Tab-separated table of C-alpha atoms in Angstrom:
chain	number	residue	atom	x	y	z
A	1	UNK	CA	10.887	0.831	-10.664
A	2	UNK	CA	11.377	1.941	-7.106
A	3	UNK	CA	9.100	3.607	-4.608
A	4	UNK	CA	9.760	5.687	-1.526
A	5	UNK	CA	6.947	6.005	1.006
A	6	UNK	CA	6.511	9.666	1.926
A	7	UNK	CA	3.630	9.443	4.398
A	8	UNK	CA	0.893	7.201	5.768
A	9	UNK	CA	-1.901	9.215	7.369
A	10	UNK	CA	-5.128	7.928	8.926
A	11	UNK	CA	-8.201	9.645	7.463
A	12	UNK	CA	-10.695	7.671	9.577
A	13	UNK	CA	-10.536	4.435	11.600
A	14	UNK	CA	-10.925	2.455	8.337
A	15	UNK	CA	-9.299	4.726	5.727
A	16	UNK	CA	-5.635	5.573	5.227
A	17	UNK	CA	-3.941	7.972	2.817
A	18	UNK	CA	-0.565	6.803	1.497
A	19	UNK	CA	1.749	9.110	-0.462
A	20	UNK	CA	4.834	7.846	-2.271
A	21	UNK	CA	7.436	8.801	-4.860
A	22	UNK	CA	7.863	6.538	-7.904
A	23	UNK	CA	10.971	6.246	-10.041
A	24	UNK	CA	10.959	4.264	-13.295
A	25	UNK	CA	14.247	2.928	-14.667
A	26	UNK	CA	15.293	1.324	-17.938
A	27	UNK	CA	17.264	-1.935	-18.031
A	28	UNK	CA	20.538	-0.035	-17.752
A	29	UNK	CA	19.403	1.611	-14.503
A	30	UNK	CA	18.768	5.094	-15.915
A	31	UNK	CA	15.636	7.039	-15.034
A	32	UNK	CA	13.183	6.972	-17.945
A	33	UNK	CA	11.290	10.039	-16.713
A	34	UNK	CA	11.397	12.435	-13.764
A	35	UNK	CA	10.256	10.904	-10.444
A	36	UNK	CA	6.571	11.499	-9.725
A	37	UNK	CA	4.328	11.541	-6.664
A	38	UNK	CA	1.437	9.137	-6.203
A	39	UNK	CA	-1.389	8.978	-3.643
A	40	UNK	CA	-3.650	6.124	-2.591
A	41	UNK	CA	-6.659	5.877	-0.323
A	42	UNK	CA	-7.003	2.458	1.294
A	43	UNK	CA	-10.041	1.207	3.169
A	44	UNK	CA	-9.004	-1.564	5.529
A	45	UNK	CA	-10.653	-3.961	7.935
A	46	UNK	CA	-9.437	-6.377	10.576
A	47	UNK	CA	-10.486	-10.018	10.518
A	48	UNK	CA	-9.770	-11.654	13.877
A	49	UNK	CA	-8.603	-15.245	13.920
A	50	UNK	CA	-11.130	-17.969	14.675
A	51	UNK	CA	-10.842	-21.678	15.272
A	52	UNK	CA	-11.193	-22.214	11.521
A	53	UNK	CA	-8.201	-19.935	10.752
A	54	UNK	CA	-5.352	-22.073	9.466
A	55	UNK	CA	-1.721	-21.801	10.520
A	56	UNK	CA	-0.807	-20.811	6.958
A	57	UNK	CA	-3.321	-17.937	7.043
A	58	UNK	CA	-1.811	-16.705	10.306
A	59	UNK	CA	1.710	-16.932	8.852
A	60	UNK	CA	0.651	-15.022	5.725
A	61	UNK	CA	-1.207	-12.280	7.613
A	62	UNK	CA	-0.541	-12.445	11.369
A	63	UNK	CA	-2.336	-9.162	12.124
A	64	UNK	CA	-5.411	-10.038	10.040
A	65	UNK	CA	-5.462	-6.648	8.281
A	66	UNK	CA	-7.051	-6.675	4.825
A	67	UNK	CA	-7.604	-4.018	2.169
A	68	UNK	CA	-11.292	-3.783	1.351
A	69	UNK	CA	-11.130	-1.018	-1.252
A	70	UNK	CA	-8.472	1.226	-2.775
A	71	UNK	CA	-7.893	3.948	-5.313
A	72	UNK	CA	-4.711	5.669	-6.432
A	73	UNK	CA	-3.723	8.561	-8.648
A	74	UNK	CA	-0.715	10.477	-9.872
A	75	UNK	CA	-0.292	13.810	-8.109
A	76	UNK	CA	0.339	16.942	-10.171
């Protein structure tokens, strides 16, 4: 499988729309079906670091951006 991001558009300060193209391949590298478009809505929030934030947490997510809720669907 491969994806190609088409667009990332803010819908509100907390919600983003992400459109992408998906391609599914078999083990020989041939497309198994025509590529198709997908769309997701992501609700995000920012969690600032505090004194209790560990170094590992900062390394894993230095900007402190988390997805709170999401939904996705195939576009027709």
